[in-house]
Amino acid sequence: MPRGLAQKMIVSLTLIVLIVGAIAGAIDVRAQERHLLDAMLLGADQLSRGITAATWHAMLLDDRNAAYEVMQTVASKHGIERIRIFNRDGQVMYSTRRGDPEKRVGKSDPVCAICHTTKTPLVTLDPRLRSRVTEHGDEGRQLTIVTPVYNEPSCSQAACHAHPANTKVLGVLDVTLGLSEVDREVSSAKLRVFFVYTTQVLLISVFIVFFTRRFLGRPIASLIAAAKEVSEMNLERPIEIPHSSEDLGKLAMSFETMRERLRQALAELNEWTQTLESKVKERTDQLNAAHKKLLQSDRLASLGQLSASVAHEINNPVAGVLNLSMLMQRILKDDGIPPERIPEFRKYLSQVSSETTRVGRIVSDLLAFSRRSKPHRAEADLNKIVTSTASLIAHKLKLANVELDMELDPRLPLVLCDGSQIQQVVLNLVLNGSEALHGKEGGRLTITTSHAAHGGTVTLAIRDNGEGIAPENLTRIFDPFFTTKPEGKGVGLGLAVIYGIVQAHGGEVTVQSKLGEGTTFNVTLPLAPSGVPGAADSAHGTEAGRIA
């Protein structure tokens, strides 16, 4: 069965026409056959009555040979197969077919059963009830009609007194006619009916196909094409259906209304999208500017925390230089330096140079951290960044009684990053760790760097053995302005800034913590494209360094 509606209609209607035509043709053929048989039966009945009338005088005179000659003459005509006459006892008195046995038939024989179906034999029967059609092999079908020979008054009152008056039927005349002509006519009628109905079915099928495609197939195809256009968002083409019915026309109008509304909605949506994109871009620019300010603010806040530590760090070498300068002034006389004290003077001068260099390095690192520069990503040595940041915070850790361990991978590849921003990440995490260890005996911070052989990333881990973070706070520690510190001790921006910097570098920052055991922050960053190992020297910690 085809899937299309028009094809289904064509096939269904054609099948209906075929079935109706076949039934009508069969009925027509049966009607014609019945009409021919009725005509044949009427002729056979008239023939039987004619034979009875023709032999009446011979029978009245008891001239059997004359009666038999009449029967034989009639039986020689075309279409008459056989004429037999039975007496009232069922004895075959004569048959026109040579060789027929002279026998007696019973009441159950087809010849007699017609009248002897009841206890009282029937005297008068309709011709249809007195006839039967039988099949005789090569001879074809045959029509046999039985006609009673009645005992008329002229016969019962004759001088011979052969039959008593109370006998109503003297015998039976059995006439058999061939139906070959009828069968040929029926065959011709069947061919005519088949031809006529086949022609009608073909013509009706052609009209069904034509009108179904015109008034159903084409409009549906147009609707399908329009639906495809709408599905592909081609909404400018109006929907037109030629030769459509009222129902399909209403459907097309509804579809056209839907298309127009969808086109208007899409236009409004595009307009809103453009407006939204412009607003998103505007808000994104504002957020980027705010993020830059937040980064700088965090750097300034970290710088403020470093101020006290750096002041102490600078104060020690400056005080030493001052003391050394006073000693050198005492050694220096008006006439110069006494020869015996020249080595001592040189020793003090060397110490002054060393302490001054130390102050210069601290100030240089501090200025590098606080300097506001444009983001610039380049290949950087993460071990160097960790080492330089640790030198800035060393004094603060010492004052907090925190011991710092560094386990740096000597073959760490270069990282594509903004060095100053990654330094800010390291500094914030170390300061957070030191604050978590504030006042704890045996506080320890461990900084570890490593890289995945096949992962294309490096990992910076900063671990402390503090009190840890409560589980309910782990999911919020990177939220801006969320802090667990006492009021006035922090504003909750440090970890938010760290998260933003790491995400901007295409990395990831995670945290694991258990109460009473400590906390570990893991920062994962992508490698530089070259993947060349960093030139980490011994000064950066080729082995575990310890700063007290």
XYZ file of C-alpha atoms in Angstrom:
548
model
C 0.000 0.000 0.000
C 1.544 3.364 -0.974
C 2.167 5.901 1.794
C 0.952 9.049 0.035
C -2.643 10.152 0.628
C -3.342 10.744 -3.076
C -1.877 7.353 -4.030
C -3.911 5.669 -1.298
C -7.066 7.338 -2.593
C -6.309 6.266 -6.185
C -5.588 2.655 -5.206
C -8.576 2.448 -2.846
C -11.064 3.914 -5.336
C -9.696 1.755 -8.165
C -10.058 -1.365 -6.021
C -13.616 -0.369 -5.127
C -14.450 0.149 -8.816
C -12.885 -3.224 -9.677
C -14.831 -5.036 -6.967
C -18.118 -3.311 -7.818
C -17.536 -3.948 -11.540
C -16.746 -7.607 -10.939
C -19.868 -8.066 -8.803
C -22.053 -6.174 -11.263
C -20.623 -8.164 -14.198
C -21.211 -11.459 -12.416
C -24.784 -10.447 -11.617
C -25.331 -9.360 -15.220
C -23.976 -12.662 -16.594
C -26.106 -14.664 -14.171
C -29.150 -12.638 -15.146
C -28.542 -13.207 -18.845
C -27.938 -16.910 -18.231
C -31.159 -17.130 -16.213
C -33.023 -15.273 -18.946
C -31.726 -17.694 -21.610
C -32.595 -20.704 -19.454
C -36.097 -19.321 -18.839
C -36.540 -18.833 -22.572
C -35.244 -22.337 -23.199
C -37.509 -23.697 -20.506
C -40.518 -21.950 -21.977
C -39.687 -23.405 -25.399
C -39.163 -26.861 -23.915
C -42.528 -26.667 -22.124
C -44.284 -25.590 -25.304
C -42.488 -28.362 -27.194
C -43.618 -30.928 -24.629
C -47.193 -29.728 -24.801
C -46.989 -29.751 -28.602
C -45.793 -33.344 -28.608
C -48.594 -34.297 -26.236
C -51.145 -32.597 -28.460
C -49.659 -34.130 -31.608
C -49.870 -37.662 -30.213
C -53.318 -37.214 -28.631
C -55.277 -38.703 -31.522
C -52.873 -41.579 -31.934
C -53.062 -42.299 -28.223
C -56.845 -42.021 -28.286
C -56.958 -44.606 -31.038
C -54.308 -46.649 -29.221
C -52.077 -46.295 -32.305
C -48.738 -46.401 -30.559
C -46.611 -46.585 -33.673
C -48.086 -43.376 -35.001
C -47.402 -41.644 -31.666
C -43.848 -42.984 -31.606
C -43.274 -41.800 -35.178
C -44.324 -38.278 -34.170
C -41.902 -38.361 -31.255
C -39.114 -39.687 -33.455
C -39.736 -36.985 -36.032
C -39.634 -34.261 -33.398
C -36.485 -35.732 -31.751
C -34.626 -35.535 -35.065
C -34.725 -31.760 -34.937
C -31.576 -29.844 -33.887
C -31.163 -29.309 -30.188
C -33.454 -32.148 -29.064
C -31.416 -34.875 -27.446
C -34.041 -37.368 -26.386
C -37.795 -37.937 -25.870
C -39.069 -40.616 -23.552
C -42.542 -41.591 -22.385
C -43.309 -43.357 -19.103
C -46.528 -44.961 -18.035
C -48.038 -44.260 -14.637
C -46.133 -47.211 -13.135
C -42.731 -45.810 -14.121
C -42.126 -48.174 -17.064
C -40.291 -46.656 -20.042
C -42.680 -47.177 -22.888
C -40.614 -45.533 -25.620
C -37.338 -43.630 -26.098
C -36.153 -41.882 -29.254
C -32.538 -42.719 -28.462
C -31.571 -46.107 -29.722
C -30.003 -48.345 -27.118
C -31.724 -46.827 -24.117
C -32.728 -49.678 -21.809
C -36.404 -50.235 -21.244
C -36.542 -50.098 -17.517
C -38.814 -49.243 -14.704
C -37.935 -46.241 -12.496
C -38.914 -45.730 -8.901
C -40.459 -42.751 -7.181
C -36.987 -41.598 -6.041
C -35.712 -41.299 -9.619
C -35.338 -37.662 -10.768
C -38.078 -38.198 -13.340
C -40.653 -39.222 -10.711
C -39.321 -37.494 -7.598
C -40.612 -34.167 -8.873
C -44.259 -35.180 -8.321
C -43.806 -37.772 -5.591
C -42.134 -35.559 -2.947
C -45.296 -35.756 -0.817
C -47.578 -38.629 0.208
C -50.185 -37.465 -2.285
C -48.626 -37.172 -5.772
C -48.781 -33.670 -7.275
C -50.862 -33.348 -10.380
C -50.138 -29.798 -11.518
C -46.638 -28.265 -11.323
C -44.979 -25.086 -12.542
C -42.603 -25.679 -15.515
C -39.590 -24.645 -13.421
C -40.395 -27.333 -10.880
C -40.765 -29.912 -13.665
C -37.354 -29.151 -15.176
C -33.744 -29.908 -14.253
C -30.311 -29.079 -15.721
C -27.716 -31.842 -15.708
C -24.097 -32.245 -16.826
C -23.252 -35.088 -19.206
C -19.507 -35.038 -19.767
C -18.602 -34.346 -23.400
C -22.227 -33.738 -24.310
C -22.330 -30.703 -22.075
C -25.262 -29.464 -20.112
C -28.783 -30.653 -20.865
C -32.243 -29.387 -19.909
C -34.815 -32.040 -19.090
C -38.502 -31.202 -18.608
C -41.207 -33.619 -17.444
C -44.759 -33.108 -18.719
C -47.634 -35.161 -17.251
C -50.035 -36.856 -19.685
C -53.472 -36.261 -18.136
C -56.466 -38.612 -18.356
C -58.864 -36.356 -20.218
C -62.631 -37.133 -20.284
C -62.473 -37.994 -23.970
C -59.954 -40.678 -23.146
C -61.697 -42.168 -20.143
C -65.049 -42.172 -21.965
C -63.678 -43.754 -25.108
C -65.106 -47.052 -26.338
C -61.935 -48.864 -25.463
C -62.269 -47.953 -21.813
C -58.448 -48.343 -21.461
C -58.232 -46.129 -18.395
C -60.708 -45.584 -15.609
C -62.054 -42.085 -15.012
C -60.560 -41.769 -11.523
C -57.005 -41.997 -12.896
C -55.767 -38.416 -13.347
C -52.293 -38.988 -14.855
C -51.740 -41.631 -17.499
C -47.978 -41.182 -17.830
C -45.096 -38.756 -18.170
C -43.427 -37.283 -21.251
C -39.677 -36.670 -20.616
C -38.020 -34.296 -23.127
C -34.248 -33.596 -22.992
C -32.815 -30.554 -24.812
C -29.130 -29.726 -25.331
C -27.900 -26.435 -23.833
C -24.830 -26.029 -26.025
C -26.314 -22.984 -27.740
C -27.208 -21.485 -24.389
C -23.688 -22.168 -23.074
C -22.147 -20.530 -26.135
C -24.398 -17.551 -25.704
C -23.483 -17.354 -22.000
C -19.764 -17.482 -22.887
C -20.277 -14.686 -25.400
C -22.195 -12.725 -22.790
C -19.356 -13.221 -20.326
C -16.825 -11.902 -22.850
C -19.043 -8.934 -23.647
C -19.570 -8.153 -19.971
C -15.855 -8.558 -19.254
C -14.953 -6.209 -22.096
C -17.586 -3.639 -21.162
C -16.787 -3.601 -17.468
C -13.025 -3.651 -18.086
C -13.404 -0.618 -20.322
C -15.548 1.089 -17.709
C -13.061 0.324 -14.926
C -10.166 1.629 -17.022
C -11.991 4.831 -17.904
C -13.130 5.376 -14.319
C -9.596 4.672 -13.046
C -8.165 7.225 -15.466
C -10.644 9.824 -14.246
C -9.909 8.883 -10.615
C -6.162 9.306 -11.177
C -6.627 12.598 -13.012
C -9.013 14.245 -10.575
C -7.298 12.859 -7.458
C -3.940 14.210 -8.548
C -5.437 17.499 -9.635
C -7.609 18.208 -6.619
C -5.745 16.270 -3.899
C -2.225 15.265 -4.950
C -1.056 18.661 -6.220
C -2.432 20.686 -3.287
C -0.875 18.244 -0.802
C 2.465 18.385 -2.678
C 2.311 22.198 -2.512
C 1.613 22.030 1.227
C 4.560 19.645 1.725
C 6.866 21.943 -0.258
C 5.668 24.924 1.780
C 6.242 23.004 5.021
C 9.809 22.208 3.924
C 10.392 25.878 3.144
C 9.148 26.818 6.616
C 11.280 24.094 8.254
C 14.327 25.563 6.472
C 13.284 28.995 7.787
C 12.557 30.359 4.282
C 9.603 32.413 5.442
C 9.386 35.018 2.685
C 7.605 32.843 0.117
C 3.778 32.863 0.516
C 1.893 29.577 0.456
C -0.249 29.079 -2.654
C -2.252 25.922 -3.458
C -3.750 25.657 -6.992
C -7.085 23.873 -7.611
C -7.610 23.192 -3.925
C -10.839 22.201 -2.268
C -12.507 24.218 0.459
C -10.989 22.084 3.225
C -7.464 22.218 1.792
C -7.937 25.925 1.133
C -8.741 26.507 4.810
C -5.733 24.411 5.777
C -3.523 26.463 3.442
C -4.889 29.711 4.902
C -4.138 28.490 8.430
C -0.662 27.462 7.349
C -0.102 30.823 5.666
C -1.198 32.606 8.854
C 1.241 30.490 10.853
C 4.048 31.262 8.369
C 3.404 34.996 8.545
C 3.287 35.005 12.344
C 6.450 32.919 12.486
C 8.174 35.325 10.110
C 7.176 38.278 12.269
C 8.244 36.484 15.439
C 11.587 35.583 13.855
C 12.134 39.178 12.786
C 11.382 40.367 16.318
C 13.654 37.660 17.728
C 16.505 38.708 15.430
C 16.003 42.308 16.482
C 16.038 41.321 20.136
C 19.115 39.156 19.531
C 21.013 42.048 18.002
C 19.981 44.282 20.867
C 20.952 41.596 23.374
C 24.313 41.058 21.707
C 25.100 44.749 21.865
C 24.059 44.865 25.528
C 26.053 41.720 26.321
C 29.112 43.221 24.618
C 28.642 46.410 26.568
C 28.275 44.513 29.862
C 31.237 42.294 28.980
C 33.435 45.342 28.410
C 32.273 46.730 31.733
C 32.984 43.407 33.473
C 36.447 43.226 31.902
C 37.199 46.719 33.098
C 35.875 45.864 36.568
C 37.927 42.664 36.552
C 41.079 44.584 35.716
C 40.325 46.999 38.537
C 39.654 44.060 40.845
C 42.999 42.516 39.920
C 44.786 45.763 40.597
C 42.894 46.234 43.850
C 43.857 42.762 44.941
C 47.469 43.446 44.022
C 47.356 46.621 46.053
C 45.774 44.766 48.974
C 48.490 42.117 48.771
C 51.058 44.863 48.482
C 49.695 46.423 51.650
C 50.088 43.111 53.471
C 53.637 42.940 52.223
C 54.491 46.435 53.342
C 55.075 45.578 56.992
C 57.062 42.464 56.127
C 59.181 44.289 53.527
C 59.739 47.203 55.918
C 61.200 44.767 58.457
C 63.153 43.014 55.733
C 64.675 46.308 54.507
C 65.187 47.714 57.989
C 67.596 44.944 59.017
C 70.175 45.443 56.230
C 69.820 49.257 56.449
C 70.537 49.150 60.193
C 73.517 46.930 59.482
C 74.810 49.340 56.868
C 74.414 52.183 59.340
C 76.402 50.314 61.993
C 79.082 49.331 59.488
C 79.386 52.906 58.279
C 79.880 54.100 61.861
C 82.612 51.447 62.388
C 84.333 52.489 59.183
C 84.203 56.128 60.308
C 86.011 55.174 63.500
C 88.717 53.321 61.556
C 89.209 56.175 59.102
C 91.676 58.793 60.505
C 92.615 62.198 59.225
C 95.659 60.729 57.556
C 93.786 57.774 56.139
C 93.263 54.200 57.143
C 95.861 52.672 59.406
C 97.660 49.925 57.484
C 96.965 47.316 60.140
C 93.177 47.954 59.907
C 92.825 47.941 56.141
C 91.609 44.267 56.056
C 89.026 45.050 58.694
C 87.884 48.121 56.733
C 87.568 46.084 53.553
C 85.534 43.480 55.441
C 83.071 46.146 56.621
C 82.914 47.628 53.143
C 82.131 44.198 51.635
C 79.353 43.707 54.162
C 77.933 47.150 53.288
C 77.924 46.171 49.593
C 76.215 42.807 50.346
C 73.501 44.351 52.521
C 72.879 47.128 49.989
C 72.521 44.546 47.231
C 70.034 42.668 49.391
C 67.950 45.819 49.877
C 68.046 46.507 46.138
C 66.822 42.976 45.326
C 63.930 43.271 47.804
C 62.891 46.656 46.428
C 63.190 45.384 42.847
C 60.967 42.381 43.555
C 58.469 44.589 45.340
C 58.324 47.052 42.444
C 57.957 44.216 39.931
C 54.994 42.871 41.871
C 53.285 46.233 42.353
C 53.908 47.526 38.831
C 50.664 47.684 36.819
C 51.346 46.344 33.340
C 49.221 45.185 30.455
C 48.539 41.434 30.360
C 51.221 39.767 28.341
C 51.460 36.034 27.919
C 54.815 34.514 27.183
C 56.758 31.391 28.039
C 57.668 31.610 31.721
C 59.451 29.426 34.256
C 56.970 28.597 36.997
C 59.813 27.616 39.351
C 61.314 31.112 39.033
C 57.943 32.713 39.751
C 57.524 30.565 42.878
C 61.052 31.282 44.100
C 60.870 35.060 43.618
C 57.464 35.199 45.303
C 58.741 33.166 48.232
C 61.583 35.617 48.729
C 59.068 38.463 49.089
C 57.040 36.670 51.746
C 59.874 34.965 53.608
C 60.059 37.507 56.446
C 56.284 37.460 56.993
C 56.317 33.671 57.207
C 59.194 33.835 59.654
C 57.273 36.271 61.871
C 54.228 33.944 61.727
C 56.411 30.981 62.710
C 55.526 29.138 59.484
C 58.035 26.847 57.848
C 58.030 26.826 54.035
C 59.050 23.767 51.983
C 59.483 23.908 48.219
C 59.498 20.724 46.154
C 60.059 22.051 42.637
C 60.374 19.814 39.587
C 63.797 20.637 38.058
C 62.589 19.552 34.591
C 59.380 21.555 34.653
C 58.415 22.708 31.107
C 57.792 26.350 30.335
C 54.268 27.684 30.832
C 52.445 30.082 28.521
C 51.189 32.707 30.973
C 51.310 36.274 32.257
C 54.135 36.041 34.803
C 52.940 38.903 36.997
C 49.406 37.460 37.261
C 50.674 33.969 38.084
C 52.951 35.564 40.704
C 49.860 37.173 42.196
C 48.175 33.711 42.312
C 51.162 32.199 44.131
C 51.372 35.103 46.576
C 47.659 35.023 47.453
C 47.672 31.259 48.024
C 50.803 31.431 50.208
C 49.354 34.324 52.248
C 46.059 32.409 52.688
C 48.009 29.363 53.839
C 50.075 31.372 56.317
C 46.921 32.948 57.758
C 45.404 29.460 58.143
C 48.535 28.510 60.169
C 48.611 31.699 62.256
C 49.407 30.898 65.894
C 49.795 27.160 65.289
C 52.878 25.371 66.536
C 54.637 23.427 63.802
C 52.833 25.218 60.997
C 54.123 24.147 57.580
C 53.484 25.237 54.016
C 54.587 23.056 51.088
C 54.811 24.316 47.506
C 55.067 21.589 44.851
C 55.412 21.852 41.085
C 54.976 18.927 38.681
C 53.912 18.167 35.132
C 51.966 15.404 33.391
C 54.062 13.496 30.881
C 51.193 13.193 28.384
C 48.637 15.656 29.708
C 50.210 18.873 28.374
C 49.811 20.650 31.731
C 51.793 21.668 34.794
C 50.461 21.661 38.333
C 51.202 23.987 41.213
C 50.140 22.609 44.613
C 50.206 24.656 47.839
C 49.440 22.583 50.925
C 49.129 23.606 54.582
C 48.578 21.572 57.751
C 46.100 24.018 59.270
C 42.594 23.481 60.580
C 41.067 22.986 57.117
C 37.860 24.329 55.587
C 34.353 23.272 56.610
C 32.612 21.120 53.930
C 29.705 23.557 53.607
C 32.156 26.347 52.675
C 34.150 24.432 50.032
C 31.668 25.237 47.251
C 31.683 28.957 48.081
C 35.300 29.858 48.731
C 35.792 31.145 45.154
C 32.692 33.391 45.320
C 33.520 37.122 45.444
C 33.189 38.711 48.895
C 32.827 35.347 50.631
C 35.251 34.997 53.558
C 35.548 32.995 56.758
C 37.933 35.499 58.309
C 36.789 37.717 61.190
C 35.260 41.062 60.303
C 37.877 43.554 59.251
C 40.435 40.829 58.380
C 39.424 40.315 54.728
C 36.881 41.158 52.047
C 36.779 37.778 50.232
C 38.324 38.804 46.911
C 41.638 36.932 46.958
C 40.395 33.487 45.902
C 37.893 35.020 43.440
C 40.758 36.866 41.735
C 42.822 33.661 41.688
C 39.959 31.762 40.074
C 39.511 34.459 37.415
C 43.234 34.554 36.554
C 43.522 30.767 36.256
C 40.359 30.502 34.151
C 41.623 33.269 31.859
C 44.788 31.217 31.301
C 42.726 28.163 30.291
C 43.611 26.401 33.527
C 41.791 25.036 36.525
C 41.990 25.573 40.276
C 40.655 23.014 42.736
C 40.747 22.565 46.490
C 40.783 19.566 48.849
C 40.400 20.045 52.555
C 39.712 18.059 55.710
C 38.957 19.583 59.065
C 41.920 19.161 61.409
C 44.268 17.958 58.636
C 44.791 20.912 56.308
C 44.038 22.242 52.865
C 45.577 21.806 49.411
C 45.066 24.153 46.463
C 45.935 22.708 43.017
C 46.456 25.077 40.083
C 46.704 23.431 36.638
C 48.049 25.487 33.709
C 48.619 24.602 30.035
C 52.173 24.261 28.758
C 53.850 26.590 26.322
C 53.570 25.453 22.682
C 57.267 24.610 22.536
C 57.174 22.477 25.676
C 60.857 23.117 26.342
C 61.937 22.261 29.895
C 62.549 25.270 32.100
C 66.091 26.248 32.925
C 65.623 25.958 36.651
C 68.965 26.442 38.349
C 69.967 25.558 41.835
C 69.120 29.041 43.104
C 65.433 28.364 42.271
C 65.331 25.106 44.170
C 66.650 22.204 42.173
C 66.017 20.248 45.295
C 63.699 20.787 48.218
C 64.480 24.233 49.643
C 63.658 25.376 53.085
C 63.109 29.019 54.099
C 62.734 29.697 57.757
